[in-house]
Amino acid sequence: AAHLSSHNRNVIGLEVDEDVVKELQSGISSRVSEPGMTCLLEEGLARGTLVVKKATGPRSQSRFHIITVGTPVNESGGADLTALEKSAKAVGEVIIEGDHVMLRSTVTVGTTRGFVIPLLENYSGLKAGKDFFISFTPERTAEGVALRELQNLPQVIGSISREGTLDAVDFWSGVCGSVALADSLEEAEMVKL
């Protein structure tokens, strides 16, 4: 979010943990060890291109909704999709026609199409690929070098449609070094793994 806001994108960062919200609103990023993050955070907050708030309330005016949540390994060795399910439900309740949902979390191949899309469609009443775009744009950075990698690593984009791909390319252009197009949601999910 701080990186996007440093590239003149207006970003609203939603967080469920009130303590994290308060920290970020005060310009502190103590939970992430990332050189340059505090500076980007402070600058974004001061410019007003970055707003951090509790993940509740009415729809924002955002057209792009980026879901980046933890998917830790559960007891059976699979991904715990609890946070992803909650986030997809919350986004599904606010998206409107023409919006674009981008998933960045680590998931098994097929999760975007088989798990996230049905949730978004159910809660929005809209149809993916027809009424809204959905793309898998994996976050592929390592803590401590993430800001450098966001600038240098190609942003992988896999979308449900050609129009969605073009929309995602337009969004990421100028924010990262380059883009690499995947042929499908599943191919982009595989790149992340």
PDB file of C-alpha atoms in Angstrom:
ATOM      1  CA  ALA A   1       0.000   0.000   0.000  1.00  0.00           C
ATOM      2  CA  ALA A   2       2.801   2.421   0.866  1.00  0.00           C
ATOM      3  CA  HIS A   3       4.612   1.538  -2.363  1.00  0.00           C
ATOM      4  CA  LEU A   4       1.480   2.129  -4.435  1.00  0.00           C
ATOM      5  CA  SER A   5       0.827   5.455  -2.713  1.00  0.00           C
ATOM      6  CA  SER A   6       4.398   6.553  -3.483  1.00  0.00           C
ATOM      7  CA  HIS A   7       3.517   6.196  -7.179  1.00  0.00           C
ATOM      8  CA  ASN A   8       0.620   8.651  -6.952  1.00  0.00           C
ATOM      9  CA  ARG A   9      -2.022   5.998  -6.431  1.00  0.00           C
ATOM     10  CA  ASN A  10      -4.669   6.859  -3.871  1.00  0.00           C
ATOM     11  CA  VAL A  11      -4.704   3.891  -1.515  1.00  0.00           C
ATOM     12  CA  ILE A  12      -7.062   2.968   1.292  1.00  0.00           C
ATOM     13  CA  GLY A  13      -5.471   0.252   3.417  1.00  0.00           C
ATOM     14  CA  LEU A  14      -8.022  -1.774   5.356  1.00  0.00           C
ATOM     15  CA  GLU A  15      -6.928  -3.732   8.418  1.00  0.00           C
ATOM     16  CA  VAL A  16      -8.950  -5.775  10.911  1.00  0.00           C
ATOM     17  CA  ASP A  17      -6.583  -5.351  13.880  1.00  0.00           C
ATOM     18  CA  GLU A  18      -7.285  -1.996  15.586  1.00  0.00           C
ATOM     19  CA  ASP A  19      -3.771  -1.867  17.113  1.00  0.00           C
ATOM     20  CA  VAL A  20      -2.184  -2.245  13.671  1.00  0.00           C
ATOM     21  CA  VAL A  21      -4.487   0.480  12.301  1.00  0.00           C
ATOM     22  CA  LYS A  22      -3.426   2.889  15.068  1.00  0.00           C
ATOM     23  CA  GLU A  23       0.265   2.140  14.515  1.00  0.00           C
ATOM     24  CA  LEU A  24       0.049   2.663  10.770  1.00  0.00           C
ATOM     25  CA  GLN A  25      -2.013   5.834  11.114  1.00  0.00           C
ATOM     26  CA  SER A  26       0.760   7.256  13.315  1.00  0.00           C
ATOM     27  CA  GLY A  27       3.393   6.394  10.679  1.00  0.00           C
ATOM     28  CA  ILE A  28       4.813   3.345  12.450  1.00  0.00           C
ATOM     29  CA  SER A  29       5.460   0.046  10.659  1.00  0.00           C
ATOM     30  CA  SER A  30       6.953  -1.904  13.580  1.00  0.00           C
ATOM     31  CA  ARG A  31       5.536  -5.271  12.491  1.00  0.00           C
ATOM     32  CA  VAL A  32       7.424  -5.270   9.209  1.00  0.00           C
ATOM     33  CA  SER A  33      11.206  -5.073   8.973  1.00  0.00           C
ATOM     34  CA  GLU A  34      11.576  -3.252   5.680  1.00  0.00           C
ATOM     35  CA  PRO A  35      14.202  -0.561   5.023  1.00  0.00           C
ATOM     36  CA  GLY A  36      12.474   2.596   3.736  1.00  0.00           C
ATOM     37  CA  MET A  37       8.965   1.510   4.751  1.00  0.00           C
ATOM     38  CA  THR A  38       8.523   4.036   7.554  1.00  0.00           C
ATOM     39  CA  CYS A  39       9.526   6.875   5.225  1.00  0.00           C
ATOM     40  CA  LEU A  40       7.084   5.731   2.505  1.00  0.00           C
ATOM     41  CA  LEU A  41       4.344   5.297   5.077  1.00  0.00           C
ATOM     42  CA  GLU A  42       4.886   8.754   6.567  1.00  0.00           C
ATOM     43  CA  GLU A  43       5.064  10.401   3.138  1.00  0.00           C
ATOM     44  CA  GLY A  44       1.896   8.677   1.909  1.00  0.00           C
ATOM     45  CA  LEU A  45      -0.024   9.652   5.032  1.00  0.00           C
ATOM     46  CA  ALA A  46       1.220  13.270   4.802  1.00  0.00           C
ATOM     47  CA  ARG A  47       0.331  13.550   1.079  1.00  0.00           C
ATOM     48  CA  GLY A  48      -3.038  11.950   1.680  1.00  0.00           C
ATOM     49  CA  THR A  49      -2.394   9.298  -0.971  1.00  0.00           C
ATOM     50  CA  LEU A  50      -2.447   6.657   1.779  1.00  0.00           C
ATOM     51  CA  VAL A  51      -5.278   6.258   4.261  1.00  0.00           C
ATOM     52  CA  VAL A  52      -5.329   3.407   6.787  1.00  0.00           C
ATOM     53  CA  LYS A  53      -8.557   2.456   8.522  1.00  0.00           C
ATOM     54  CA  LYS A  54     -10.416  -0.387  10.202  1.00  0.00           C
ATOM     55  CA  ALA A  55     -11.906  -2.819   7.722  1.00  0.00           C
ATOM     56  CA  THR A  56     -15.541  -1.979   8.382  1.00  0.00           C
ATOM     57  CA  GLY A  57     -18.091   0.407   7.026  1.00  0.00           C
ATOM     58  CA  PRO A  58     -19.543   1.395   3.697  1.00  0.00           C
ATOM     59  CA  ARG A  59     -18.039   0.989   0.265  1.00  0.00           C
ATOM     60  CA  SER A  60     -15.146   3.232  -0.621  1.00  0.00           C
ATOM     61  CA  GLN A  61     -14.912   4.813  -4.043  1.00  0.00           C
ATOM     62  CA  SER A  62     -12.125   2.415  -5.028  1.00  0.00           C
ATOM     63  CA  ARG A  63     -12.402   0.560  -8.298  1.00  0.00           C
ATOM     64  CA  PHE A  64      -9.474  -1.728  -7.533  1.00  0.00           C
ATOM     65  CA  HIS A  65      -9.655  -4.089  -4.547  1.00  0.00           C
ATOM     66  CA  ILE A  66      -6.419  -5.892  -3.691  1.00  0.00           C
ATOM     67  CA  ILE A  67      -6.654  -8.849  -1.331  1.00  0.00           C
ATOM     68  CA  THR A  68      -3.387  -9.656   0.417  1.00  0.00           C
ATOM     69  CA  VAL A  69      -4.012 -11.817   3.461  1.00  0.00           C
ATOM     70  CA  GLY A  70      -2.134 -14.592   5.188  1.00  0.00           C
ATOM     71  CA  THR A  71      -2.878 -18.178   4.217  1.00  0.00           C
ATOM     72  CA  PRO A  72      -0.857 -20.129   6.794  1.00  0.00           C
ATOM     73  CA  VAL A  73      -0.479 -23.887   6.649  1.00  0.00           C
ATOM     74  CA  ASN A  74      -3.206 -25.590   8.686  1.00  0.00           C
ATOM     75  CA  GLU A  75      -3.004 -28.799  10.728  1.00  0.00           C
ATOM     76  CA  SER A  76      -3.703 -31.004   7.715  1.00  0.00           C
ATOM     77  CA  GLY A  77      -0.915 -29.407   5.662  1.00  0.00           C
ATOM     78  CA  GLY A  78      -3.183 -27.299   3.449  1.00  0.00           C
ATOM     79  CA  ALA A  79      -3.701 -23.551   3.372  1.00  0.00           C
ATOM     80  CA  ASP A  80      -5.935 -21.984   6.002  1.00  0.00           C
ATOM     81  CA  LEU A  81      -8.286 -19.879   3.868  1.00  0.00           C
ATOM     82  CA  THR A  82     -10.212 -18.320   6.764  1.00  0.00           C
ATOM     83  CA  ALA A  83      -8.839 -14.792   6.250  1.00  0.00           C
ATOM     84  CA  LEU A  84      -9.198 -15.117   2.478  1.00  0.00           C
ATOM     85  CA  GLU A  85     -12.826 -16.176   2.836  1.00  0.00           C
ATOM     86  CA  LYS A  86     -13.605 -13.226   5.128  1.00  0.00           C
ATOM     87  CA  SER A  87     -11.854 -10.798   2.782  1.00  0.00           C
ATOM     88  CA  ALA A  88     -13.585 -12.138  -0.334  1.00  0.00           C
ATOM     89  CA  LYS A  89     -16.939 -11.853   1.428  1.00  0.00           C
ATOM     90  CA  ALA A  90     -16.204  -8.262   2.497  1.00  0.00           C
ATOM     91  CA  VAL A  91     -15.072  -7.280  -1.007  1.00  0.00           C
ATOM     92  CA  GLY A  92     -18.039  -9.087  -2.559  1.00  0.00           C
ATOM     93  CA  GLU A  93     -20.381  -6.976  -0.458  1.00  0.00           C
ATOM     94  CA  VAL A  94     -18.973  -3.701  -1.835  1.00  0.00           C
ATOM     95  CA  ILE A  95     -17.885  -4.263  -5.434  1.00  0.00           C
ATOM     96  CA  ILE A  96     -19.926  -2.802  -8.235  1.00  0.00           C
ATOM     97  CA  GLU A  97     -19.948  -3.270 -11.986  1.00  0.00           C
ATOM     98  CA  GLY A  98     -16.585  -2.376 -13.534  1.00  0.00           C
ATOM     99  CA  ASP A  99     -14.535  -3.000 -10.382  1.00  0.00           C
ATOM    100  CA  HIS A 100     -11.383  -5.119 -10.404  1.00  0.00           C
ATOM    101  CA  VAL A 101     -10.420  -7.582  -7.658  1.00  0.00           C
ATOM    102  CA  MET A 102      -6.773  -8.664  -7.466  1.00  0.00           C
ATOM    103  CA  LEU A 103      -5.682 -11.549  -5.277  1.00  0.00           C
ATOM    104  CA  ARG A 104      -2.035 -11.555  -4.111  1.00  0.00           C
ATOM    105  CA  SER A 105      -2.013 -14.207  -1.353  1.00  0.00           C
ATOM    106  CA  THR A 106      -0.302 -17.572  -1.558  1.00  0.00           C
ATOM    107  CA  VAL A 107      -2.934 -20.115  -2.604  1.00  0.00           C
ATOM    108  CA  THR A 108      -3.048 -23.521  -4.260  1.00  0.00           C
ATOM    109  CA  VAL A 109      -3.692 -23.634  -7.978  1.00  0.00           C
ATOM    110  CA  GLY A 110      -7.413 -23.256  -8.675  1.00  0.00           C
ATOM    111  CA  THR A 111      -8.263 -21.293  -5.510  1.00  0.00           C
ATOM    112  CA  THR A 112      -9.043 -18.023  -7.286  1.00  0.00           C
ATOM    113  CA  ARG A 113     -11.442 -19.645  -9.751  1.00  0.00           C
ATOM    114  CA  GLY A 114     -12.880 -22.338  -7.483  1.00  0.00           C
ATOM    115  CA  PHE A 115     -13.032 -20.558  -4.119  1.00  0.00           C
ATOM    116  CA  VAL A 116     -12.697 -16.771  -4.426  1.00  0.00           C
ATOM    117  CA  ILE A 117     -14.818 -16.156  -7.531  1.00  0.00           C
ATOM    118  CA  PRO A 118     -17.864 -18.038  -6.177  1.00  0.00           C
ATOM    119  CA  LEU A 119     -17.668 -16.011  -2.950  1.00  0.00           C
ATOM    120  CA  LEU A 120     -17.377 -12.709  -4.813  1.00  0.00           C
ATOM    121  CA  GLU A 121     -20.247 -13.604  -7.134  1.00  0.00           C
ATOM    122  CA  ASN A 122     -22.446 -14.808  -4.289  1.00  0.00           C
ATOM    123  CA  TYR A 123     -21.984 -11.698  -2.134  1.00  0.00           C
ATOM    124  CA  SER A 124     -22.044  -9.174  -5.000  1.00  0.00           C
ATOM    125  CA  GLY A 125     -24.712 -10.656  -7.246  1.00  0.00           C
ATOM    126  CA  LEU A 126     -22.318  -9.900 -10.121  1.00  0.00           C
ATOM    127  CA  LYS A 127     -20.628 -12.219 -12.615  1.00  0.00           C
ATOM    128  CA  ALA A 128     -16.814 -12.432 -12.784  1.00  0.00           C
ATOM    129  CA  GLY A 129     -15.470 -11.648 -16.253  1.00  0.00           C
ATOM    130  CA  LYS A 130     -18.736 -10.007 -17.244  1.00  0.00           C
ATOM    131  CA  ASP A 131     -19.582  -7.492 -14.518  1.00  0.00           C
ATOM    132  CA  PHE A 132     -16.238  -7.239 -12.714  1.00  0.00           C
ATOM    133  CA  PHE A 133     -12.643  -8.211 -13.398  1.00  0.00           C
ATOM    134  CA  ILE A 134     -10.609 -10.599 -11.297  1.00  0.00           C
ATOM    135  CA  SER A 135      -6.894 -11.210 -11.574  1.00  0.00           C
ATOM    136  CA  PHE A 136      -4.267 -13.117  -9.687  1.00  0.00           C
ATOM    137  CA  THR A 137      -1.278 -10.784  -9.299  1.00  0.00           C
ATOM    138  CA  PRO A 138       0.989 -12.603  -6.852  1.00  0.00           C
ATOM    139  CA  GLU A 139       2.966 -10.763  -4.231  1.00  0.00           C
ATOM    140  CA  ARG A 140       6.450 -12.229  -4.679  1.00  0.00           C
ATOM    141  CA  THR A 141       8.654 -10.286  -2.334  1.00  0.00           C
ATOM    142  CA  ALA A 142      10.838 -11.177   0.633  1.00  0.00           C
ATOM    143  CA  GLU A 143      10.790  -9.148   3.835  1.00  0.00           C
ATOM    144  CA  GLY A 144      13.773  -6.847   4.043  1.00  0.00           C
ATOM    145  CA  VAL A 145      14.066  -6.405   0.268  1.00  0.00           C
ATOM    146  CA  ALA A 146      10.379  -6.084  -0.656  1.00  0.00           C
ATOM    147  CA  LEU A 147      10.464  -2.441  -1.736  1.00  0.00           C
ATOM    148  CA  ARG A 148      13.461  -3.081  -4.001  1.00  0.00           C
ATOM    149  CA  GLU A 149      11.813  -6.213  -5.416  1.00  0.00           C
ATOM    150  CA  LEU A 150       8.549  -4.355  -6.099  1.00  0.00           C
ATOM    151  CA  GLN A 151      10.573  -2.051  -8.356  1.00  0.00           C
ATOM    152  CA  ASN A 152      12.689  -4.752  -9.992  1.00  0.00           C
ATOM    153  CA  LEU A 153      10.692  -7.984 -10.201  1.00  0.00           C
ATOM    154  CA  PRO A 154       8.141  -8.255 -13.002  1.00  0.00           C
ATOM    155  CA  GLN A 155       4.531  -8.126 -11.786  1.00  0.00           C
ATOM    156  CA  VAL A 156       2.897 -11.370 -12.892  1.00  0.00           C
ATOM    157  CA  ILE A 157      -0.690 -10.947 -14.076  1.00  0.00           C
ATOM    158  CA  GLY A 158      -3.169 -13.723 -14.738  1.00  0.00           C
ATOM    159  CA  SER A 159      -6.756 -12.694 -15.319  1.00  0.00           C
ATOM    160  CA  ILE A 160     -10.138 -14.187 -16.061  1.00  0.00           C
ATOM    161  CA  SER A 161     -10.405 -12.260 -19.338  1.00  0.00           C
ATOM    162  CA  ARG A 162      -8.355 -10.312 -21.866  1.00  0.00           C
ATOM    163  CA  GLU A 163     -10.050  -7.101 -20.749  1.00  0.00           C
ATOM    164  CA  GLY A 164      -9.131  -7.901 -17.149  1.00  0.00           C
ATOM    165  CA  THR A 165      -5.522  -8.480 -18.167  1.00  0.00           C
ATOM    166  CA  LEU A 166      -5.357  -5.114 -19.932  1.00  0.00           C
ATOM    167  CA  ASP A 167      -6.963  -3.386 -16.945  1.00  0.00           C
ATOM    168  CA  ALA A 168      -4.427  -4.991 -14.573  1.00  0.00           C
ATOM    169  CA  VAL A 169      -1.525  -4.060 -16.873  1.00  0.00           C
ATOM    170  CA  ASP A 170      -2.740  -0.463 -16.867  1.00  0.00           C
ATOM    171  CA  PHE A 171      -2.950  -0.498 -13.056  1.00  0.00           C
ATOM    172  CA  TRP A 172       0.540  -1.950 -12.485  1.00  0.00           C
ATOM    173  CA  SER A 173       2.318   0.029 -15.219  1.00  0.00           C
ATOM    174  CA  GLY A 174       4.609   2.597 -13.668  1.00  0.00           C
ATOM    175  CA  VAL A 175       4.336   0.978 -10.234  1.00  0.00           C
ATOM    176  CA  CYS A 176       6.728  -1.905 -10.847  1.00  0.00           C
ATOM    177  CA  GLY A 177       9.632  -2.492 -13.185  1.00  0.00           C
ATOM    178  CA  SER A 178       7.691  -4.512 -15.751  1.00  0.00           C
ATOM    179  CA  VAL A 179       4.815  -6.948 -16.115  1.00  0.00           C
ATOM    180  CA  ALA A 180       4.780 -10.597 -17.158  1.00  0.00           C
ATOM    181  CA  LEU A 181       1.509 -11.960 -18.489  1.00  0.00           C
ATOM    182  CA  ALA A 182       0.261 -15.391 -17.526  1.00  0.00           C
ATOM    183  CA  ASP A 183      -2.264 -17.178 -19.738  1.00  0.00           C
ATOM    184  CA  SER A 184      -4.708 -17.821 -16.893  1.00  0.00           C
ATOM    185  CA  LEU A 185      -5.472 -17.340 -13.233  1.00  0.00           C
ATOM    186  CA  GLU A 186      -4.052 -20.798 -12.593  1.00  0.00           C
ATOM    187  CA  GLU A 187      -0.761 -20.118 -14.361  1.00  0.00           C
ATOM    188  CA  ALA A 188      -0.260 -16.982 -12.233  1.00  0.00           C
ATOM    189  CA  GLU A 189      -1.083 -18.999  -9.085  1.00  0.00           C
ATOM    190  CA  MET A 190       1.565 -21.545 -10.107  1.00  0.00           C
ATOM    191  CA  VAL A 191       4.148 -18.779 -10.578  1.00  0.00           C
ATOM    192  CA  LYS A 192       3.537 -17.683  -6.985  1.00  0.00           C
ATOM    193  CA  LEU A 193       4.092 -21.214  -5.699  1.00  0.00           C
TER     194      LEU A 193
END
